[in-house]
């Protein structure tokens, strides 16, 4: 029988700690549903004590996810553990993941605790968590920089106290593959009761070695890997889920392990995560980058045409990139559109299909050919439907190289309509200034970015704005063939999320 590696996804916890990323509970639930369909064994849904929003998101996920284990993070203290339990108690399969730093530098400067105090605290808190749930995971934070004898003592003690999984983090991404592999080997050989627990690893990518370190750990006895979609996470991120899974699958001859991941769904999850987080996937990113399966040089193209395996070690289809010969346009009907959605891996409600089809028809009127990337952009936008408290009725803008841009907007909210006008540095600035006057809140615009989804002057433009109000940060997204309209849509999307 082939042995199995458990995939623990932390996109919604460590991944959400990516600078600038903030997801609301509905967006987190949508990602969690996609992770469940992807087949991840454990979803780390969040850190419930961190904020009410985090607590609500973990609770929502626990109430809706049935197949994957729902995991909540807690520091090694009772209030964190109680809060984690309150959030995950609804899940059929649940786990509490508690952690405490064990390296000299963390114990001295961060915790101000001795080794004996850390040992006692870790052990008693694992025992406490075990009174609440059947499955408890313990992480000695900064494990890779911890004195080995102390690490072995802590692991033995927490396993005796009931830890089912011991997770070794390379918290600061300092290890190298050989060193990290030996660390896991040492743990397997020196912790007496290690066979009573699953050994897990959690590698950060500060030196670009997170995936290599995780694979070295697997070769030395780790059976659970913690990772995040698109490699999101603190600082340089965590090991990328898609890279670990595809390395295990493509090089099964070396590793000999299977995962439960339905790899054909990888691209879909990656694109949704990128859409909600606003973190674009670099084109040359392994597995999910736009160029991951593109062959530029003539020699390569020639080889691939003769036999794909000359330059392709895995197929684009195996990770969910669909090669498509059928072009959709304004004459395409609902049937062809729905068929395309199915091929692209979307399972949408009737309401979502209707919404997407209307947007598709509208786009097909403006653009000759509608590509898969266009469809993705339209559909991702409608995955989480937010209530439009502020509605844009119409807008008008005058701009040129020898006049000041002037804009007028008409918006509706709370049953009233308001018209405002303003000038600005170009059309977008004048429209945003007019909008700011027209609404009854004063959000701060922190970032504005624009990109074309496909090429050509009729391409869909995607605008993203980051806004904040009263310590709440949101990302607003607008998609249109008209970049001015896309900018307005992004602004409206953001203020409706702030509400
Ligand atoms: O990087 C780290 O050490 C963590 C722990 C909470 C596992 O994220
Ligand atoms: Zn981490």
Short mmCIF file of C-alpha atoms and ligand atoms in Angstrom, two decimals:
data_model
loop_
_atom_site.label_atom_id
_atom_site.label_comp_id
_atom_site.label_asym_id
_atom_site.label_seq_id
_atom_site.Cartn_x
_atom_site.Cartn_y
_atom_site.Cartn_z
CA UNK A 1 0.00 0.00 0.00
CA UNK A 2 1.32 3.47 -0.89
CA UNK A 3 2.08 5.64 2.09
CA UNK A 4 0.36 8.93 2.57
CA UNK A 5 1.49 12.49 3.35
CA UNK A 6 -1.09 14.66 5.11
CA UNK A 7 -1.53 18.13 3.68
CA UNK A 8 -2.21 20.81 6.29
CA UNK A 9 -3.16 24.07 4.63
CA UNK A 10 -2.50 27.32 6.47
CA UNK A 11 -3.51 29.80 3.73
CA UNK A 12 -6.25 31.19 5.97
CA UNK A 13 -3.98 31.62 9.00
CA UNK A 14 -0.26 32.04 8.22
CA UNK A 15 -1.22 32.97 4.63
CA UNK A 16 -3.47 35.72 5.89
CA UNK A 17 -0.48 37.08 7.83
CA UNK A 18 1.01 38.07 4.44
CA UNK A 19 1.61 41.83 4.69
CA UNK A 20 -1.32 43.76 3.23
CA UNK A 21 -3.72 40.79 3.15
CA UNK A 22 -7.04 40.89 4.94
CA UNK A 23 -9.89 38.50 4.15
CA UNK A 24 -13.45 38.77 5.39
CA UNK A 25 -15.33 35.71 6.77
CA UNK A 26 -17.26 35.09 3.50
CA UNK A 27 -14.09 35.16 1.43
CA UNK A 28 -12.42 32.80 3.91
CA UNK A 29 -15.37 30.41 3.72
CA UNK A 30 -15.20 30.36 -0.09
CA UNK A 31 -11.49 29.55 0.05
CA UNK A 32 -12.13 26.88 2.69
CA UNK A 33 -14.75 25.23 0.45
CA UNK A 34 -12.27 25.17 -2.41
CA UNK A 35 -9.59 23.71 -0.13
CA UNK A 36 -12.00 21.00 0.96
CA UNK A 37 -12.81 20.18 -2.68
CA UNK A 38 -9.08 20.17 -3.39
CA UNK A 39 -8.79 17.41 -0.79
CA UNK A 40 -6.59 18.99 1.89
CA UNK A 41 -6.57 16.95 5.09
CA UNK A 42 -6.50 19.90 7.49
CA UNK A 43 -7.59 23.51 7.04
CA UNK A 44 -6.02 25.90 9.52
CA UNK A 45 -8.93 28.31 9.54
CA UNK A 46 -7.47 31.06 11.69
CA UNK A 47 -6.33 32.32 15.08
CA UNK A 48 -9.64 32.94 16.90
CA UNK A 49 -8.23 34.99 19.81
CA UNK A 50 -6.64 37.46 17.36
CA UNK A 51 -9.88 39.35 16.58
CA UNK A 52 -13.65 38.97 16.46
CA UNK A 53 -13.43 38.77 12.67
CA UNK A 54 -11.00 35.85 12.93
CA UNK A 55 -13.23 34.12 15.47
CA UNK A 56 -16.33 34.53 13.25
CA UNK A 57 -14.49 33.26 10.19
CA UNK A 58 -13.24 30.12 11.98
CA UNK A 59 -16.73 29.49 13.36
CA UNK A 60 -18.32 29.88 9.91
CA UNK A 61 -15.80 27.46 8.42
CA UNK A 62 -16.35 24.97 11.26
CA UNK A 63 -20.08 25.09 10.61
CA UNK A 64 -19.70 24.41 6.90
CA UNK A 65 -16.72 22.14 6.32
CA UNK A 66 -17.39 18.43 6.71
CA UNK A 67 -14.59 16.49 4.99
CA UNK A 68 -11.40 18.28 6.06
CA UNK A 69 -10.36 18.70 9.68
CA UNK A 70 -10.86 22.30 10.82
CA UNK A 71 -7.95 23.54 12.88
CA UNK A 72 -7.66 26.67 15.03
CA UNK A 73 -4.43 28.17 16.32
CA UNK A 74 -3.92 29.09 19.98
CA UNK A 75 -0.95 30.22 22.04
CA UNK A 76 -0.22 27.94 24.98
CA UNK A 77 -2.62 29.55 27.43
CA UNK A 78 -6.14 28.78 28.57
CA UNK A 79 -7.91 31.81 27.12
CA UNK A 80 -6.48 31.23 23.64
CA UNK A 81 -7.34 27.53 23.79
CA UNK A 82 -10.89 28.19 25.06
CA UNK A 83 -11.48 30.73 22.30
CA UNK A 84 -10.13 28.30 19.69
CA UNK A 85 -12.44 25.59 20.99
CA UNK A 86 -15.49 27.90 20.96
CA UNK A 87 -14.83 28.61 17.28
CA UNK A 88 -14.21 25.04 16.06
CA UNK A 89 -16.62 23.09 18.26
CA UNK A 90 -19.18 22.86 15.41
CA UNK A 91 -16.85 21.01 13.04
CA UNK A 92 -17.29 17.24 12.69
CA UNK A 93 -13.50 16.91 12.50
CA UNK A 94 -11.62 19.43 14.64
CA UNK A 95 -8.16 20.11 15.98
CA UNK A 96 -6.54 22.64 18.32
CA UNK A 97 -3.02 23.69 17.38
CA UNK A 98 -1.18 25.24 20.28
CA UNK A 99 2.35 26.65 20.18
CA UNK A 100 5.08 27.99 22.43
CA UNK A 101 8.58 29.13 21.52
CA UNK A 102 11.46 26.87 22.60
CA UNK A 103 14.61 28.49 21.18
CA UNK A 104 17.00 30.28 23.55
CA UNK A 105 16.54 33.61 21.79
CA UNK A 106 12.73 33.48 21.95
CA UNK A 107 12.62 32.21 25.53
CA UNK A 108 15.01 34.92 26.72
CA UNK A 109 13.83 37.98 24.79
CA UNK A 110 10.21 37.28 23.93
CA UNK A 111 8.85 35.02 26.65
CA UNK A 112 11.20 35.80 29.50
CA UNK A 113 10.83 32.19 30.64
CA UNK A 114 13.25 29.42 31.59
CA UNK A 115 13.40 26.03 29.87
CA UNK A 116 11.62 24.38 32.80
CA UNK A 117 8.82 26.96 32.72
CA UNK A 118 8.36 26.50 28.96
CA UNK A 119 8.34 22.72 29.34
CA UNK A 120 5.71 22.88 32.07
CA UNK A 121 3.51 25.35 30.21
CA UNK A 122 3.62 23.46 26.90
CA UNK A 123 2.80 20.18 28.62
CA UNK A 124 -0.02 21.45 30.79
CA UNK A 125 -1.64 23.36 27.91
CA UNK A 126 -1.55 20.35 25.59
CA UNK A 127 -3.18 18.34 28.39
CA UNK A 128 -5.81 21.07 28.78
CA UNK A 129 -6.55 21.23 25.03
CA UNK A 130 -6.89 17.47 25.04
CA UNK A 131 -9.79 17.75 27.52
CA UNK A 132 -11.68 19.75 24.85
CA UNK A 133 -10.93 17.98 21.56
CA UNK A 134 -9.69 14.58 20.43
CA UNK A 135 -6.92 15.94 18.22
CA UNK A 136 -4.22 18.26 19.50
CA UNK A 137 -1.17 19.56 17.66
CA UNK A 138 1.79 21.20 19.37
CA UNK A 139 4.43 23.41 17.74
CA UNK A 140 7.68 24.39 19.46
CA UNK A 141 7.99 27.76 17.74
CA UNK A 142 11.43 28.45 16.26
CA UNK A 143 11.97 24.69 16.53
CA UNK A 144 14.81 24.62 14.01
CA UNK A 145 16.88 27.00 16.21
CA UNK A 146 16.06 25.19 19.45
CA UNK A 147 18.74 23.35 21.45
CA UNK A 148 18.23 19.73 20.35
CA UNK A 149 18.19 18.06 23.79
CA UNK A 150 15.60 20.55 24.99
CA UNK A 151 13.51 20.06 21.84
CA UNK A 152 13.51 16.28 22.39
CA UNK A 153 12.45 16.75 26.04
CA UNK A 154 9.59 19.09 25.09
CA UNK A 155 8.33 16.77 22.36
CA UNK A 156 8.42 13.71 24.60
CA UNK A 157 6.57 15.55 27.32
CA UNK A 158 3.80 16.97 25.09
CA UNK A 159 3.27 13.59 23.46
CA UNK A 160 2.87 12.06 26.93
CA UNK A 161 0.35 14.80 27.66
CA UNK A 162 -1.70 13.82 24.60
CA UNK A 163 -0.31 15.65 21.54
CA UNK A 164 -1.28 13.68 18.44
CA UNK A 165 0.80 15.77 16.05
CA UNK A 166 4.12 17.48 16.80
CA UNK A 167 4.92 20.15 14.27
CA UNK A 168 8.48 21.38 13.82
CA UNK A 169 8.55 24.93 12.49
CA UNK A 170 11.43 26.55 10.72
CA UNK A 171 9.86 29.79 11.87
CA UNK A 172 12.43 32.16 10.42
CA UNK A 173 13.28 30.14 7.30
CA UNK A 174 16.88 29.66 8.46
CA UNK A 175 17.41 25.95 7.88
CA UNK A 176 18.88 24.23 4.86
CA UNK A 177 17.51 20.97 3.44
CA UNK A 178 20.25 18.71 4.76
CA UNK A 179 20.20 20.30 8.20
CA UNK A 180 16.40 20.22 8.44
CA UNK A 181 16.25 16.60 7.26
CA UNK A 182 18.78 15.66 9.96
CA UNK A 183 16.73 17.52 12.56
CA UNK A 184 13.69 15.36 11.76
CA UNK A 185 15.84 12.24 11.72
CA UNK A 186 17.23 13.18 15.15
CA UNK A 187 13.71 13.63 16.50
CA UNK A 188 12.65 10.23 15.17
CA UNK A 189 15.68 8.61 16.79
CA UNK A 190 15.80 10.44 20.12
CA UNK A 191 12.24 11.12 21.22
CA UNK A 192 11.23 7.86 22.93
CA UNK A 193 7.48 8.04 22.34
CA UNK A 194 7.64 9.62 18.85
CA UNK A 195 5.78 6.67 17.30
CA UNK A 196 2.67 7.81 19.20
CA UNK A 197 2.51 11.07 17.22
CA UNK A 198 2.63 12.24 13.63
CA UNK A 199 5.65 14.40 12.86
CA UNK A 200 4.75 17.52 10.92
CA UNK A 201 6.83 20.39 9.49
CA UNK A 202 6.12 24.06 8.86
CA UNK A 203 8.78 25.78 6.77
CA UNK A 204 9.14 29.47 5.94
CA UNK A 205 10.69 30.67 2.74
CA UNK A 206 13.13 33.40 3.81
CA UNK A 207 15.99 31.74 1.94
CA UNK A 208 13.75 30.30 -0.77
CA UNK A 209 14.16 26.82 0.76
CA UNK A 210 10.73 26.13 2.29
CA UNK A 211 9.68 23.48 -0.22
CA UNK A 212 13.13 21.85 -0.33
CA UNK A 213 13.24 21.75 3.49
CA UNK A 214 9.74 20.22 3.66
CA UNK A 215 10.70 17.52 1.15
CA UNK A 216 13.91 16.77 3.07
CA UNK A 217 11.77 16.39 6.19
CA UNK A 218 9.50 13.93 4.40
CA UNK A 219 12.52 11.86 3.38
CA UNK A 220 13.42 11.70 7.06
CA UNK A 221 10.09 10.72 8.54
CA UNK A 222 7.72 13.73 8.54
CA UNK A 223 4.20 12.70 7.55
CA UNK A 224 2.35 16.01 7.65
CA UNK A 225 3.40 19.14 5.76
CA UNK A 226 2.10 22.60 6.53
CA UNK A 227 1.86 24.80 3.48
CA UNK A 228 -0.11 27.59 1.85
CA UNK A 229 -1.59 28.16 -1.58
CA UNK A 230 0.70 30.31 -3.78
CA UNK A 231 3.28 30.15 -0.94
CA UNK A 232 1.57 32.91 1.03
CA UNK A 233 2.54 33.59 4.63
CA UNK A 234 4.56 35.75 7.00
CA UNK A 235 7.42 37.65 5.32
CA UNK A 236 8.61 35.54 2.35
CA UNK A 237 5.78 33.10 2.97
CA UNK A 238 5.32 29.41 3.68
CA UNK A 239 6.09 26.35 1.58
CA UNK A 240 3.79 26.46 -1.46
CA UNK A 241 1.11 23.77 -1.35
CA UNK A 242 1.06 23.32 -5.13
CA UNK A 243 4.85 22.83 -5.30
CA UNK A 244 4.97 20.23 -2.54
CA UNK A 245 2.03 18.28 -3.90
CA UNK A 246 3.32 18.28 -7.48
CA UNK A 247 6.87 17.41 -6.40
CA UNK A 248 5.51 14.40 -4.49
CA UNK A 249 3.37 13.38 -7.45
CA UNK A 250 5.88 13.99 -10.24
CA UNK A 251 8.77 12.41 -8.32
CA UNK A 252 6.87 9.55 -6.73
CA UNK A 253 9.79 7.42 -7.94
CA UNK A 254 11.91 9.14 -5.28
CA UNK A 255 9.49 9.90 -2.45
CA UNK A 256 6.99 7.05 -2.84
CA UNK A 257 4.14 8.97 -1.18
CA UNK A 258 0.66 9.94 -2.15
CA UNK A 259 -1.50 12.83 -1.04
CA UNK A 260 -5.25 13.17 -1.06
CA UNK A 261 -5.05 16.22 -3.34
CA UNK A 262 -7.13 16.39 -6.50
CA UNK A 263 -4.37 18.17 -8.40
CA UNK A 264 -6.65 19.22 -11.25
CA UNK A 265 -8.23 21.73 -8.89
CA UNK A 266 -4.95 23.42 -8.01
CA UNK A 267 -5.15 26.23 -10.57
CA UNK A 268 -8.74 27.10 -9.60
CA UNK A 269 -7.83 27.47 -5.90
CA UNK A 270 -4.69 29.41 -6.73
CA UNK A 271 -6.62 31.89 -8.86
CA UNK A 272 -9.34 32.37 -6.22
CA UNK A 273 -6.75 32.94 -3.47
CA UNK A 274 -4.91 35.43 -5.66
CA UNK A 275 -8.18 37.20 -6.44
CA UNK A 276 -9.28 37.56 -2.81
CA UNK A 277 -5.89 38.39 -1.33
CA UNK A 278 -4.83 40.75 -4.11
CA UNK A 279 -1.43 39.02 -4.24
CA UNK A 280 -0.71 38.36 -7.90
CA UNK A 281 1.05 35.16 -8.84
CA UNK A 282 4.37 35.94 -10.55
CA UNK A 283 4.37 34.66 -14.18
CA UNK A 284 7.36 32.37 -13.64
CA UNK A 285 5.99 30.86 -10.41
CA UNK A 286 6.31 27.06 -10.46
CA UNK A 287 3.07 25.11 -11.12
CA UNK A 288 0.57 28.02 -11.18
CA UNK A 289 2.41 30.91 -12.89
CA UNK A 290 1.12 31.99 -16.30
CA UNK A 291 4.41 30.86 -17.88
CA UNK A 292 4.73 27.58 -16.00
CA UNK A 293 3.75 25.65 -19.13
CA UNK A 294 4.63 28.18 -21.84
CA UNK A 295 7.40 27.28 -24.28
CA UNK A 296 9.06 30.28 -25.86
CA UNK A 297 12.11 29.02 -27.72
CA UNK A 298 11.66 27.46 -31.15
CA UNK A 299 13.72 24.43 -30.17
CA UNK A 300 11.47 23.79 -27.17
CA UNK A 301 8.28 24.32 -29.19
CA UNK A 302 9.51 21.92 -31.83
CA UNK A 303 10.28 19.29 -29.20
CA UNK A 304 6.93 19.67 -27.43
CA UNK A 305 5.04 19.37 -30.71
CA UNK A 306 6.81 16.09 -31.43
CA UNK A 307 6.49 14.75 -27.90
CA UNK A 308 5.34 16.82 -24.92
CA UNK A 309 7.62 14.98 -22.56
CA UNK A 310 10.71 16.48 -24.22
CA UNK A 311 10.19 19.66 -22.18
CA UNK A 312 7.17 18.96 -19.95
CA UNK A 313 7.57 16.98 -16.74
CA UNK A 314 3.86 17.27 -15.93
CA UNK A 315 0.89 18.30 -18.03
CA UNK A 316 -0.86 21.66 -17.64
CA UNK A 317 -4.13 19.73 -17.37
CA UNK A 318 -2.84 17.84 -14.32
CA UNK A 319 -2.87 21.10 -12.33
CA UNK A 320 -6.05 22.42 -13.88
CA UNK A 321 -4.84 24.64 -16.73
CA UNK A 322 -7.33 23.98 -19.50
CA UNK A 323 -6.16 24.09 -23.07
CA UNK A 324 -9.00 25.47 -25.09
CA UNK A 325 -9.68 25.59 -28.79
CA UNK A 326 -13.20 26.92 -28.52
CA UNK A 327 -13.54 30.70 -28.42
CA UNK A 328 -16.58 32.26 -26.81
CA UNK A 329 -18.06 35.45 -28.23
CA UNK A 330 -21.31 37.31 -28.52
CA UNK A 331 -23.00 34.52 -30.46
CA UNK A 332 -22.23 31.91 -27.80
CA UNK A 333 -25.28 30.74 -25.92
CA UNK A 334 -25.87 29.84 -22.31
CA UNK A 335 -25.16 26.16 -22.96
CA UNK A 336 -21.68 26.82 -24.34
CA UNK A 337 -20.98 29.23 -21.48
CA UNK A 338 -22.05 26.74 -18.81
CA UNK A 339 -20.03 24.06 -20.52
CA UNK A 340 -16.96 26.29 -20.37
CA UNK A 341 -17.57 26.97 -16.67
CA UNK A 342 -17.67 23.22 -16.03
CA UNK A 343 -14.47 22.63 -17.97
CA UNK A 344 -12.79 25.38 -15.96
CA UNK A 345 -13.80 23.56 -12.75
CA UNK A 346 -16.48 25.92 -11.46
CA UNK A 347 -19.42 24.52 -9.54
CA UNK A 348 -21.70 27.50 -9.19
CA UNK A 349 -25.21 27.93 -7.87
CA UNK A 350 -27.95 28.76 -10.38
CA UNK A 351 -27.90 32.34 -9.15
CA UNK A 352 -24.13 32.63 -9.65
CA UNK A 353 -24.38 31.15 -13.17
CA UNK A 354 -27.11 33.65 -14.06
CA UNK A 355 -25.05 36.53 -12.74
CA UNK A 356 -21.92 35.33 -14.57
CA UNK A 357 -23.85 34.79 -17.82
CA UNK A 358 -25.23 38.35 -17.77
CA UNK A 359 -21.71 39.70 -17.19
CA UNK A 360 -20.41 37.45 -19.98
CA UNK A 361 -23.03 38.73 -22.46
CA UNK A 362 -22.24 42.28 -21.52
CA UNK A 363 -18.52 41.64 -22.05
CA UNK A 364 -19.07 39.80 -25.34
CA UNK A 365 -20.85 42.90 -26.65
CA UNK A 366 -17.74 44.97 -25.99
CA UNK A 367 -15.04 42.43 -26.80
CA UNK A 368 -14.74 40.15 -29.82
CA UNK A 369 -13.34 37.06 -28.11
CA UNK A 370 -13.89 36.15 -24.48
CA UNK A 371 -10.99 34.09 -23.12
CA UNK A 372 -10.84 31.72 -20.15
CA UNK A 373 -8.93 34.35 -18.16
CA UNK A 374 -11.78 36.82 -18.84
CA UNK A 375 -14.34 34.29 -17.59
CA UNK A 376 -12.27 33.61 -14.50
CA UNK A 377 -12.13 37.34 -13.71
CA UNK A 378 -15.90 37.69 -14.12
CA UNK A 379 -16.76 34.62 -12.07
CA UNK A 380 -14.28 35.22 -9.23
CA UNK A 381 -15.90 38.61 -8.79
CA UNK A 382 -19.31 37.09 -8.18
CA UNK A 383 -18.22 34.30 -5.80
CA UNK A 384 -18.89 36.36 -2.71
CA UNK A 385 -21.89 38.59 -3.18
CA UNK A 386 -21.85 41.61 -0.91
CA UNK A 387 -24.84 43.76 -0.26
CA UNK A 388 -24.63 46.99 -2.27
CA UNK A 389 -25.47 49.66 0.28
CA UNK A 390 -23.93 52.28 -2.01
CA UNK A 391 -24.99 52.04 -5.64
CA UNK A 392 -23.48 53.90 -8.55
CA UNK A 393 -26.28 55.24 -10.76
CA UNK A 394 -24.13 56.98 -13.38
CA UNK A 395 -20.94 58.91 -13.93
CA UNK A 396 -19.50 61.40 -16.35
CA UNK A 397 -15.93 62.55 -16.81
CA UNK A 398 -14.27 65.15 -18.99
CA UNK A 399 -10.55 64.95 -19.49
CA UNK A 400 -7.86 66.08 -21.93
CA UNK A 401 -4.26 67.26 -22.14
CA UNK A 402 -5.07 70.96 -21.81
CA UNK A 403 -8.03 70.94 -19.40
CA UNK A 404 -8.44 69.95 -15.80
CA UNK A 405 -10.27 66.63 -15.42
CA UNK A 406 -13.78 67.10 -14.06
CA UNK A 407 -16.13 64.34 -12.97
CA UNK A 408 -19.75 64.03 -11.89
CA UNK A 409 -21.19 61.01 -10.09
CA UNK A 410 -24.67 60.04 -8.99
CA UNK A 411 -24.89 57.50 -6.14
CA UNK A 412 -27.76 56.09 -4.14
CA UNK A 413 -27.75 54.98 -0.52
CA UNK A 414 -30.20 54.85 2.38
CA UNK A 415 -33.05 55.50 -0.03
CA UNK A 416 -31.65 58.80 -1.33
CA UNK A 417 -29.70 59.85 -4.38
CA UNK A 418 -26.86 62.31 -4.40
CA UNK A 419 -25.01 64.03 -7.26
CA UNK A 420 -21.54 65.50 -6.74
CA UNK A 421 -18.83 66.91 -8.98
CA UNK A 422 -15.10 67.41 -8.47
CA UNK A 423 -11.86 68.11 -10.31
CA UNK A 424 -8.65 66.12 -10.04
CA UNK A 425 -5.36 64.98 -11.51
CA UNK A 426 -6.80 62.95 -14.36
CA UNK A 427 -10.10 61.08 -14.75
CA UNK A 428 -9.70 58.54 -11.94
CA UNK A 429 -8.63 61.11 -9.37
CA UNK A 430 -11.51 63.47 -10.25
CA UNK A 431 -14.04 60.60 -10.08
CA UNK A 432 -12.73 59.42 -6.73
CA UNK A 433 -12.85 62.99 -5.42
CA UNK A 434 -16.47 63.32 -6.57
CA UNK A 435 -17.36 59.97 -4.96
CA UNK A 436 -15.73 60.99 -1.69
CA UNK A 437 -18.03 64.00 -1.59
CA UNK A 438 -21.10 61.99 -2.50
CA UNK A 439 -20.92 59.35 0.25
CA UNK A 440 -21.39 59.76 3.98
CA UNK A 441 -18.18 58.03 5.11
CA UNK A 442 -14.55 59.13 4.72
CA UNK A 443 -12.47 56.09 3.87
CA UNK A 444 -8.74 56.34 3.26
CA UNK A 445 -7.48 55.16 -0.13
CA UNK A 446 -4.22 53.33 0.57
CA UNK A 447 -3.45 51.75 -2.75
CA UNK A 448 -4.62 51.69 -6.36
CA UNK A 449 -3.41 49.27 -9.02
CA UNK A 450 -4.51 48.26 -12.47
CA UNK A 451 -3.68 45.35 -14.75
CA UNK A 452 -4.93 43.95 -18.02
CA UNK A 453 -6.38 40.43 -17.78
CA UNK A 454 -5.54 39.64 -21.42
CA UNK A 455 -3.79 41.55 -24.20
CA UNK A 456 -5.30 44.02 -26.69
CA UNK A 457 -6.90 47.44 -26.35
CA UNK A 458 -10.31 45.84 -25.70
CA UNK A 459 -8.89 43.68 -22.89
CA UNK A 460 -10.57 43.50 -19.51
CA UNK A 461 -8.87 45.81 -17.05
CA UNK A 462 -8.85 44.78 -13.40
CA UNK A 463 -8.54 47.57 -10.85
CA UNK A 464 -7.80 46.92 -7.19
CA UNK A 465 -8.09 49.51 -4.46
CA UNK A 466 -7.12 49.09 -0.83
CA UNK A 467 -9.13 51.22 1.55
CA UNK A 468 -9.43 51.57 5.30
CA UNK A 469 -11.83 53.06 7.77
CA UNK A 470 -11.76 52.74 11.58
CA UNK A 471 -9.01 50.10 11.51
CA UNK A 472 -10.86 47.97 8.97
CA UNK A 473 -8.91 47.22 5.77
CA UNK A 474 -10.61 46.06 2.60
CA UNK A 475 -9.74 45.26 -0.97
CA UNK A 476 -12.13 46.45 -3.67
CA UNK A 477 -12.01 44.93 -7.15
CA UNK A 478 -13.56 46.18 -10.37
CA UNK A 479 -13.38 44.55 -13.79
CA UNK A 480 -14.39 46.17 -17.07
CA UNK A 481 -13.13 46.78 -20.61
CA UNK A 482 -13.26 50.47 -19.64
CA UNK A 483 -10.56 51.14 -17.04
CA UNK A 484 -12.35 54.25 -15.73
CA UNK A 485 -15.46 52.19 -15.09
CA UNK A 486 -13.34 49.42 -13.53
CA UNK A 487 -11.84 52.02 -11.18
CA UNK A 488 -15.27 53.17 -10.08
CA UNK A 489 -16.47 49.60 -9.61
CA UNK A 490 -13.44 48.87 -7.42
CA UNK A 491 -14.12 51.97 -5.32
CA UNK A 492 -17.80 51.03 -4.89
CA UNK A 493 -16.88 47.43 -4.06
CA UNK A 494 -14.50 48.63 -1.34
CA UNK A 495 -16.90 51.08 0.31
CA UNK A 496 -19.65 48.45 0.33
CA UNK A 497 -17.26 46.08 2.09
CA UNK A 498 -16.40 48.79 4.62
CA UNK A 499 -20.03 49.18 5.52
O1 LIG B 1 6.10 29.89 11.81
C1 LIG B 1 5.68 29.43 12.90
O2 LIG B 1 6.44 29.08 13.80
C2 LIG B 1 4.23 29.34 13.07
C3 LIG B 1 3.76 28.54 14.24
C4 LIG B 1 2.54 29.12 14.84
C5 LIG B 1 3.54 27.12 13.80
O3 LIG B 1 3.48 29.83 12.25
ZN1 LIG B 2 4.55 30.19 10.32
#
